[in-house]
mmCIF file of C-alpha atoms in Angstrom:
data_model
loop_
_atom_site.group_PDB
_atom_site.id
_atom_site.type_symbol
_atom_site.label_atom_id
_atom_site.label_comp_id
_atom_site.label_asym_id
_atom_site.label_seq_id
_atom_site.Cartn_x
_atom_site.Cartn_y
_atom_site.Cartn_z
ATOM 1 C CA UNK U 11 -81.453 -12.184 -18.118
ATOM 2 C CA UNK U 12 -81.713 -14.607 -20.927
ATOM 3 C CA UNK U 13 -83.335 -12.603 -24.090
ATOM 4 C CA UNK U 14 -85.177 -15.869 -25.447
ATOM 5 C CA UNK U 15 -88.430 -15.258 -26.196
ATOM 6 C CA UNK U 16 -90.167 -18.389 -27.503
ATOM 7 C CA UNK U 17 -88.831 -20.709 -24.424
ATOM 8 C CA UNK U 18 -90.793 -22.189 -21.633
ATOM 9 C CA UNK U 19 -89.268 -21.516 -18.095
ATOM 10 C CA UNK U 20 -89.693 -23.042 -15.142
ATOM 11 C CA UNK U 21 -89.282 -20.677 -11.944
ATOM 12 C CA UNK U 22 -88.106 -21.696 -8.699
ATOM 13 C CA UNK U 23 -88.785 -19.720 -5.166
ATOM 14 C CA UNK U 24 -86.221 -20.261 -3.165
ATOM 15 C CA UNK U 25 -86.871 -19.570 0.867
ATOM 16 C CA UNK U 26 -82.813 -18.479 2.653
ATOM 17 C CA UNK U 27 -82.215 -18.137 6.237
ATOM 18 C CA UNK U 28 -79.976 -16.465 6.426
ATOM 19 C CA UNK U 29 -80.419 -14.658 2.966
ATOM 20 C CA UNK U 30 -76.777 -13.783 2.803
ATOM 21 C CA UNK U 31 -74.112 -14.356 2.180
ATOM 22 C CA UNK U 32 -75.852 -17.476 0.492
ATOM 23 C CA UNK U 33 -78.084 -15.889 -2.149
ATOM 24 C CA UNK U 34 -75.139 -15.243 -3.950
ATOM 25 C CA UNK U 35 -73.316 -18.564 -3.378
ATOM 26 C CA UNK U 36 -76.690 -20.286 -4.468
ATOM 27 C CA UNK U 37 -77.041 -18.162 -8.065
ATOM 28 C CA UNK U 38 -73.332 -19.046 -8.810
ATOM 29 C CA UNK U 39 -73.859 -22.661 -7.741
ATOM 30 C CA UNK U 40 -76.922 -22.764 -9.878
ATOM 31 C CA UNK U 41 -75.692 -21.704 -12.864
ATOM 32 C CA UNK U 42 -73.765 -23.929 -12.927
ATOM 33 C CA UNK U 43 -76.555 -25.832 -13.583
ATOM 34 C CA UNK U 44 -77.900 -24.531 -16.302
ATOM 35 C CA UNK U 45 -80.028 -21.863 -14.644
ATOM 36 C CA UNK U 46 -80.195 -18.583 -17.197
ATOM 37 C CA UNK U 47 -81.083 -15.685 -14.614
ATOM 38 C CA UNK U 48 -82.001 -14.606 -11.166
ATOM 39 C CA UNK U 49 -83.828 -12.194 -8.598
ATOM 40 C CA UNK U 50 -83.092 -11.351 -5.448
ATOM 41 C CA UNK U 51 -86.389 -11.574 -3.035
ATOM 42 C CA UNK U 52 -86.045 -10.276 0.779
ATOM 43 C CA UNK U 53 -86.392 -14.296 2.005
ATOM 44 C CA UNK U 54 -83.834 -15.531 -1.183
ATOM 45 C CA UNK U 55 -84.048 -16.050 -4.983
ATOM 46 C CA UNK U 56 -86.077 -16.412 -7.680
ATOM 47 C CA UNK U 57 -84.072 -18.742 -10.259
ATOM 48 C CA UNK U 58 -85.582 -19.629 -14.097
ATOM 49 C CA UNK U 59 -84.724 -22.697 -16.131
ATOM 50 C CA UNK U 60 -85.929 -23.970 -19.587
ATOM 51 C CA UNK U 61 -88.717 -25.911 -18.881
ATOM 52 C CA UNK U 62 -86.589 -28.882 -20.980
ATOM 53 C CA UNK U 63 -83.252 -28.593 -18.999
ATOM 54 C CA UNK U 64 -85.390 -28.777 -15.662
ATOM 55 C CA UNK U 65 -85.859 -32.439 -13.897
ATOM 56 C CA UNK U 66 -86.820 -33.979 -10.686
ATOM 57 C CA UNK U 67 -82.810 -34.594 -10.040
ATOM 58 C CA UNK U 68 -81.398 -31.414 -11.286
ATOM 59 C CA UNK U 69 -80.822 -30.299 -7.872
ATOM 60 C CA UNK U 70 -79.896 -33.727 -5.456
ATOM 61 C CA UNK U 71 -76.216 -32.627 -5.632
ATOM 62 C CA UNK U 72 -76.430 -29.227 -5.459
ATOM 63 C CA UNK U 73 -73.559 -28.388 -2.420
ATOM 64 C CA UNK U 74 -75.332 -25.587 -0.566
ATOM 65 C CA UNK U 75 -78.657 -28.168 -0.190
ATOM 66 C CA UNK U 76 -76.624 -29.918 2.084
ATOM 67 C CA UNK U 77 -74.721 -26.784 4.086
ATOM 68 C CA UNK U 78 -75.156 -27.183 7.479
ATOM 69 C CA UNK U 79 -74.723 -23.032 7.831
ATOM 70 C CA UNK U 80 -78.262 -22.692 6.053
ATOM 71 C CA UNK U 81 -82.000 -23.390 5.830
ATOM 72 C CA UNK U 82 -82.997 -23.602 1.938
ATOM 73 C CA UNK U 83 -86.648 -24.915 0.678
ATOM 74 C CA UNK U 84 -87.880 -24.624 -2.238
ATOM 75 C CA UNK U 85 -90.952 -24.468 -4.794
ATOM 76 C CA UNK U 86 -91.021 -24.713 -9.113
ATOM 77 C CA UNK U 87 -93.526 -23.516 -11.432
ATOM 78 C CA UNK U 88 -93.795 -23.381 -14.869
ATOM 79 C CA UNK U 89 -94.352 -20.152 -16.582
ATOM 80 C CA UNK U 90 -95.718 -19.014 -20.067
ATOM 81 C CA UNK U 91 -93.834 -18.197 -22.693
ATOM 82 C CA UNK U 92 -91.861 -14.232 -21.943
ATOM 83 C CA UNK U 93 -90.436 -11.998 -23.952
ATOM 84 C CA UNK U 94 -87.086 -11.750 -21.244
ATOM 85 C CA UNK U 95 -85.999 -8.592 -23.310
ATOM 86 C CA UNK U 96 -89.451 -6.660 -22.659
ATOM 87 C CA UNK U 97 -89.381 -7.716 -19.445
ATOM 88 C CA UNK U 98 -85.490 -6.499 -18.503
ATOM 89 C CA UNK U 99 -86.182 -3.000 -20.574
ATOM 90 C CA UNK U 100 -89.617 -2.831 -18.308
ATOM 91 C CA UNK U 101 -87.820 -3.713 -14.954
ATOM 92 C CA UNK U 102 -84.656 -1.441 -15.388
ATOM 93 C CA UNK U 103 -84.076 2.043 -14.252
ATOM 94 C CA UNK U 104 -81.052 4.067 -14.807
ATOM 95 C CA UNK U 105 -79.117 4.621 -11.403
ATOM 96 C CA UNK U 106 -77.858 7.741 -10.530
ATOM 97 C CA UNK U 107 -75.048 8.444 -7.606
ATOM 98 C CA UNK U 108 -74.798 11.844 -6.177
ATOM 99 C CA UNK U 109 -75.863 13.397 -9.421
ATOM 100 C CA UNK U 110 -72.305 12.475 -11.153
ATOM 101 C CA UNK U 111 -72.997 9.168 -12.467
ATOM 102 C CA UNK U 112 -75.505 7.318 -14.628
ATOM 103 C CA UNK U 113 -75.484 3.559 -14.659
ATOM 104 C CA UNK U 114 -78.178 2.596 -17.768
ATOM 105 C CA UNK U 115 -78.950 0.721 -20.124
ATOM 106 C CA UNK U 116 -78.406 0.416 -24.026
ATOM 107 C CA UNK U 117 -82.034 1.528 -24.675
ATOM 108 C CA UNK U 118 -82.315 4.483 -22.105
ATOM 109 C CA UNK U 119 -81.292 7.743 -23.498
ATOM 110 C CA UNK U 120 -78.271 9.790 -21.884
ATOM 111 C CA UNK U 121 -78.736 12.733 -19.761
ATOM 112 C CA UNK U 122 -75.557 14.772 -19.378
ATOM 113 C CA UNK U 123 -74.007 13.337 -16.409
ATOM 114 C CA UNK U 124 -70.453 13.638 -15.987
ATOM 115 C CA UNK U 125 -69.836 9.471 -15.576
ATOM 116 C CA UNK U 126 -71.894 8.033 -18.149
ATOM 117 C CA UNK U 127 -72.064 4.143 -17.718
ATOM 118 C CA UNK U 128 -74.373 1.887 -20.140
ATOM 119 C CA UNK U 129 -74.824 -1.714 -18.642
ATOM 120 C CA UNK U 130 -76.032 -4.559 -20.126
ATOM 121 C CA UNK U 131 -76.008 -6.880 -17.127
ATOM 122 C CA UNK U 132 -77.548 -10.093 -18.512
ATOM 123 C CA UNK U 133 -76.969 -12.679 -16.018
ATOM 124 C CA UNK U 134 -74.082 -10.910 -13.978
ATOM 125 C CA UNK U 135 -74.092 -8.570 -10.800
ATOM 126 C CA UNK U 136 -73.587 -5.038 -10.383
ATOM 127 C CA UNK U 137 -76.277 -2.993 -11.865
ATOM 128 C CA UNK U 138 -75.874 -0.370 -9.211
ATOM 129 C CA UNK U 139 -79.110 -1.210 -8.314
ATOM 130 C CA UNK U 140 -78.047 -3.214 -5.318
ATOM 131 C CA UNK U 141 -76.948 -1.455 -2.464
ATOM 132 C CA UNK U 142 -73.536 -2.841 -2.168
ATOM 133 C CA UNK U 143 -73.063 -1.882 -6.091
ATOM 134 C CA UNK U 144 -74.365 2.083 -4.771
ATOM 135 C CA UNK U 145 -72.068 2.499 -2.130
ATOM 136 C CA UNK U 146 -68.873 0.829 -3.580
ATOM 137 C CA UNK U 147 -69.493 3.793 -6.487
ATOM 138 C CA UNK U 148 -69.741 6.712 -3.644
ATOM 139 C CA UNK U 149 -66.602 5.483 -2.760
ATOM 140 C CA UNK U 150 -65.351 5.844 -6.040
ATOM 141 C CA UNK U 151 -66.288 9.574 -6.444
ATOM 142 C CA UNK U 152 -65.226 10.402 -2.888
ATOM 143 C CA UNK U 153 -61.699 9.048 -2.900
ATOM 144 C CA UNK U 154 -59.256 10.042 -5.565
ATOM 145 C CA UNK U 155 -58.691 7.568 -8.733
ATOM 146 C CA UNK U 156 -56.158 9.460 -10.690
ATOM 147 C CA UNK U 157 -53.296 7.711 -12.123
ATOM 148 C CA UNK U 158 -53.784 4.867 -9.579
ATOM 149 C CA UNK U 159 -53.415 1.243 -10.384
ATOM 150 C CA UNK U 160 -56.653 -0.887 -9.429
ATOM 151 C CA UNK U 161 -58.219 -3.808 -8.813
ATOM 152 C CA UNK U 162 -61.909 -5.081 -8.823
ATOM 153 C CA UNK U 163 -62.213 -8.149 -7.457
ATOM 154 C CA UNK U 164 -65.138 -10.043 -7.824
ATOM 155 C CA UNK U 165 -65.681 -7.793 -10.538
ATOM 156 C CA UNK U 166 -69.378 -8.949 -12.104
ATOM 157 C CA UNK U 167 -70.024 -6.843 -14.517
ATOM 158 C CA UNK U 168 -67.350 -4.572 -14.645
ATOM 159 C CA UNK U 169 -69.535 -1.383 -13.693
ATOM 160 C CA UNK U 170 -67.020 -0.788 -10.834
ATOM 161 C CA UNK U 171 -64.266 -0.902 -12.784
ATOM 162 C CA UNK U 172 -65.448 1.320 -15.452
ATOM 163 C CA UNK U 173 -66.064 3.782 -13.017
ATOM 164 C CA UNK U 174 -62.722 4.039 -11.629
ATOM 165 C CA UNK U 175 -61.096 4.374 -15.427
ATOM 166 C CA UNK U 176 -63.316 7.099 -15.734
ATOM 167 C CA UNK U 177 -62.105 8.382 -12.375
ATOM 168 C CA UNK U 178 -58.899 8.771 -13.839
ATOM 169 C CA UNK U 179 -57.154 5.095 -13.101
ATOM 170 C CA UNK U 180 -54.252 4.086 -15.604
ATOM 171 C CA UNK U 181 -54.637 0.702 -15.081
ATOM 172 C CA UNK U 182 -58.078 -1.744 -13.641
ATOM 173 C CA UNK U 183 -57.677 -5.442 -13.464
ATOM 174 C CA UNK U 184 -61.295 -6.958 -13.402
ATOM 175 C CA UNK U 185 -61.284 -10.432 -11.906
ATOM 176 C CA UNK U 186 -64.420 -12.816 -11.597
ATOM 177 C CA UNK U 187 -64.710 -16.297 -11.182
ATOM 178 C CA UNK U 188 -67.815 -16.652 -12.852
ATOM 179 C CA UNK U 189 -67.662 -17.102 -16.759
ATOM 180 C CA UNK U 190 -71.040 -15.547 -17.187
ATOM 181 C CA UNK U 191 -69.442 -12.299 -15.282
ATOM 182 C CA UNK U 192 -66.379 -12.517 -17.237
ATOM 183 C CA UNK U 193 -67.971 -12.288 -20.628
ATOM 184 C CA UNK U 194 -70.243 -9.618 -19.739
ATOM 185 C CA UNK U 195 -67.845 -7.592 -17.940
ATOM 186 C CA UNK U 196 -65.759 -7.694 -21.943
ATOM 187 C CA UNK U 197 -68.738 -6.821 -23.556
ATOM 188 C CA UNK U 198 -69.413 -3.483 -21.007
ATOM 189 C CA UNK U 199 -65.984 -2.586 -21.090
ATOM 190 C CA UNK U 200 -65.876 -2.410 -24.771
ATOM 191 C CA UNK U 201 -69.329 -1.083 -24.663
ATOM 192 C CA UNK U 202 -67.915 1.997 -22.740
ATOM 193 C CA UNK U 203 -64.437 2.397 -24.014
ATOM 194 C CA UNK U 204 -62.787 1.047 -21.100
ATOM 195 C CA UNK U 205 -59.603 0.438 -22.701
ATOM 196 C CA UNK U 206 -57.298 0.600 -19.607
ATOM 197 C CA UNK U 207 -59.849 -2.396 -17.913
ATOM 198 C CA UNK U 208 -58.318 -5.748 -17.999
ATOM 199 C CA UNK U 209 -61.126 -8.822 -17.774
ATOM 200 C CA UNK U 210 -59.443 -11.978 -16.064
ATOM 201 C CA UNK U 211 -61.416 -14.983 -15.312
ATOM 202 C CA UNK U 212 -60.231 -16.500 -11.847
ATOM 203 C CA UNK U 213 -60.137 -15.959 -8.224
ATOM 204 C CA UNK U 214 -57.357 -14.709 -5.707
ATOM 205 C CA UNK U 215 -54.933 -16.624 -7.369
ATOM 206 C CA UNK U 216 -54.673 -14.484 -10.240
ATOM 207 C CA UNK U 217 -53.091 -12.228 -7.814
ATOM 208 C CA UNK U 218 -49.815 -13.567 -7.524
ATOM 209 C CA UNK U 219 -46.893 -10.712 -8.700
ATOM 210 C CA UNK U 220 -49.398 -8.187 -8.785
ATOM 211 C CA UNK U 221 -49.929 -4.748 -7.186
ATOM 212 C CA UNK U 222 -52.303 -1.929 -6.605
ATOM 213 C CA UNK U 223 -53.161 1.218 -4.988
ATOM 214 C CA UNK U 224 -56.753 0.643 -4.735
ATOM 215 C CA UNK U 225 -58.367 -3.007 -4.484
ATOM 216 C CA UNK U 226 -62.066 -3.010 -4.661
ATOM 217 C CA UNK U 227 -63.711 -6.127 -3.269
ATOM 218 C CA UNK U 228 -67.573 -6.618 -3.465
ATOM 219 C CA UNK U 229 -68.360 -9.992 -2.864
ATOM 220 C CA UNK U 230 -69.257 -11.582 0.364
ATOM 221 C CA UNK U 231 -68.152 -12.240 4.438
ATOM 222 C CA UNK U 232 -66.889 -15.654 4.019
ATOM 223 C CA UNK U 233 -64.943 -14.944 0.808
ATOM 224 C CA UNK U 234 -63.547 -11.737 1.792
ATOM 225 C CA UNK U 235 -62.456 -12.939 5.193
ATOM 226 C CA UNK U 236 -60.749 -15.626 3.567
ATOM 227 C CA UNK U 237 -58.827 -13.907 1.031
ATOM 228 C CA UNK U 238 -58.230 -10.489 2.980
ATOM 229 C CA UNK U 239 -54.671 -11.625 3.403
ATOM 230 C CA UNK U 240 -54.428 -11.904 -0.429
ATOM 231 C CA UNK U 241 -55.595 -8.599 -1.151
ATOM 232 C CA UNK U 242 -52.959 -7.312 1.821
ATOM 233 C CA UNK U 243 -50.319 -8.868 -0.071
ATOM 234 C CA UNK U 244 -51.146 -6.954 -3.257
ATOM 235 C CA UNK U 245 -51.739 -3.863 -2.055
ATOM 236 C CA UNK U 246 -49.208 -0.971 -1.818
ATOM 237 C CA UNK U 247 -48.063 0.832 1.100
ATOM 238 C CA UNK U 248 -50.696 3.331 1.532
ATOM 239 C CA UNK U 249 -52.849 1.801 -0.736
ATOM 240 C CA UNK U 250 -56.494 1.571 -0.070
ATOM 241 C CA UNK U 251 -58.865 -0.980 0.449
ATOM 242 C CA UNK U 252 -62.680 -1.016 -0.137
ATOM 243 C CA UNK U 253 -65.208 -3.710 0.948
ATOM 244 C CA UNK U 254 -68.735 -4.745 0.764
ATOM 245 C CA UNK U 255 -71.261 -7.649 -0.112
ATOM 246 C CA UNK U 256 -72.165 -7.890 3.657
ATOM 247 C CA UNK U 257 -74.320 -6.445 6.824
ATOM 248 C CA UNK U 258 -73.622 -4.388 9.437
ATOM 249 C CA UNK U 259 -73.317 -7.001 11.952
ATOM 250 C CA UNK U 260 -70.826 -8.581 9.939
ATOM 251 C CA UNK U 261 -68.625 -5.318 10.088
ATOM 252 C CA UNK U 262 -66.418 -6.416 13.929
ATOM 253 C CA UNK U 263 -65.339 -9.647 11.948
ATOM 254 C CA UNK U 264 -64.232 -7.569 9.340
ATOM 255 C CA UNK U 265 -62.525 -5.115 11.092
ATOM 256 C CA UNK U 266 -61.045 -7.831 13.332
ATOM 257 C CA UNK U 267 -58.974 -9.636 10.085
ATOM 258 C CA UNK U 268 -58.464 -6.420 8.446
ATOM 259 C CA UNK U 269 -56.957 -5.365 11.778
ATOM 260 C CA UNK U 270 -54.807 -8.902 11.958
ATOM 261 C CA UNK U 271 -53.384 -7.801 8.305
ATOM 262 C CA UNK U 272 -51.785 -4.264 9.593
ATOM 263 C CA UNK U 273 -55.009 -2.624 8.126
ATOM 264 C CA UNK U 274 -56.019 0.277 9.373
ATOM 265 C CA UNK U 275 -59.919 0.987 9.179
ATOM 266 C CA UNK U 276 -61.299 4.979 8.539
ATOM 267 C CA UNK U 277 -64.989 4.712 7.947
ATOM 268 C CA UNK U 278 -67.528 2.996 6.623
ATOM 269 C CA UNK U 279 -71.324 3.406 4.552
ATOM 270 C CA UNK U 280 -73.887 1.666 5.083
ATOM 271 C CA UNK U 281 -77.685 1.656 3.537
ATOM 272 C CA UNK U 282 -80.208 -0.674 4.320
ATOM 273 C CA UNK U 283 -78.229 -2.581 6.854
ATOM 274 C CA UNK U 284 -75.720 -3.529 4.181
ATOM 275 C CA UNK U 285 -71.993 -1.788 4.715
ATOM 276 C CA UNK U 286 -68.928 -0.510 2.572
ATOM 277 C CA UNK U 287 -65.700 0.077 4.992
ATOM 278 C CA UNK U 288 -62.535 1.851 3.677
ATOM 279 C CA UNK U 289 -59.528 0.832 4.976
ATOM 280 C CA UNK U 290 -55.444 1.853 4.520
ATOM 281 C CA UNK U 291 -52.522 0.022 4.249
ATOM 282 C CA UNK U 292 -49.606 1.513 6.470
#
């Protein structure tokens, strides 16, 4: 979140249905408009604006207004004056995964875990607060990292791959698409002494020539069922495979393109509806 402190916001409610995948699409398509940070709600987003970027056009050609795939309204208000870095300190909480790792921030203090992660996540994704984020990093621990070549696609803010250097990976390529992500991810890799991470701004196409043992891809249904194929391609013989950024009811589709791609599936987490599926190249 933006650290201003002497700037008037405007915040907008926005009401999803469905909330996702398109909470996510919204944020990215909104920053592109000159929106500084976001919360997720249980019905959508909460976006915030200076009050002197903010107009009664800013949004007439925003794509996802006009998606036929979902219902968006919307209300603005204008806020007082907040100190963004008291309220980011106030509102984060380290986040700890099966007493191994520590995701915090710059201001909490360390407590001896083994995988100790500081995160400044500004205006990107993957706090570990989110329970994609959470189960994407049991993953991690459970399956073995050492001297494996990886990828983190859709990468945010590079918590994921941090993780899996620390897990013992010789090599993490951290793609986002998002130049917000991108720029944060640098600054928490260097922040953590990630020096085997590699931050690339792009998409799928960035994967051309490339190859890993482990891809990690938290993003969301639509993207991931579109670019499956790509990670396929890219993956070794063997290799594994690990998805999230959507529900349970989501999981058949998945399976069902995974399945067209000579992917086997093994298992899958899930917590709070949302789901994490591992599956093997062979």
């Amino acid at each position: 979140m933006s650290k201003v402190t002497d700037q008037l916001y405007v915040e907008y409610t926005f009401t999803l249905q469905p909330v996702a995948p398109w909470s996510d699409v919204l944020a990215a398509q909104l920053g592109e408009k000159g929106f500084e940070s976001f919360m997720e709600t249980d019905t959508g987003l909460l976006a915030y604006i200076q009050q002197d970027l903010d107009q009664e056009t800013l949004l007439d050609d925003l794509e996802l207004l006009h998606n036929e795939h979902v219902d968006i309204a919307f209300a603005k208000a204008n806020i007082p004056a907040t100190n963004w870095n008291h309220e980011w300190e106030r509102n984060f909480d380290p986040i700890r995964v099966q007493d191994m790792v520590e995701v915090r921030a710059p201001f909490h203090e360390s407590q001896g875990f083994k995988y100790d992660i500081i995160i400044e996540p500004k205006m990107s994704f993957g706090t570990g607060h989110h329970q994609t984020t959470f189960m994407m990093m049991e993953h991690l621990l459970e399956q073995d990292m050492s001297h494996k070549r990886v990828l983190d696609m859709g990468s945010g803010t590079g918590v994921l791959a941090i993780l899996a250097q620390m897990r013992g990976a010789i090599a993490v390529d951290a793609i986002d698409i998002d130049i917000w992500c991108y720029e944060n991810a640098i600054e928490n890799v260097e922040r953590n002494g990630a020096n085997q991470i590699q931050v690339i701004l792009g998409g799928a196409e960035q994967l051309t020539g490339k190859n890993y043992q482990v891809i990690i891809a938290n993003i969301n249904r639509n993207i991931l069922m579109e670019d499956i194929p790509k990670y396929t391609q890219a993956l070794d013989n063997g290799g594994m495979l690990l998805l999230s950024g959507f529900y349970k009811e989501d999981l058949p589709a998945i399976k069902q393109v995974c399945k067209d791609q000579s992917l086997t599936y093994v298992s899958y987490k899930e917590k709070d509806n949302w789901v994490a599926p591992l599956f093997v190249k062979k």
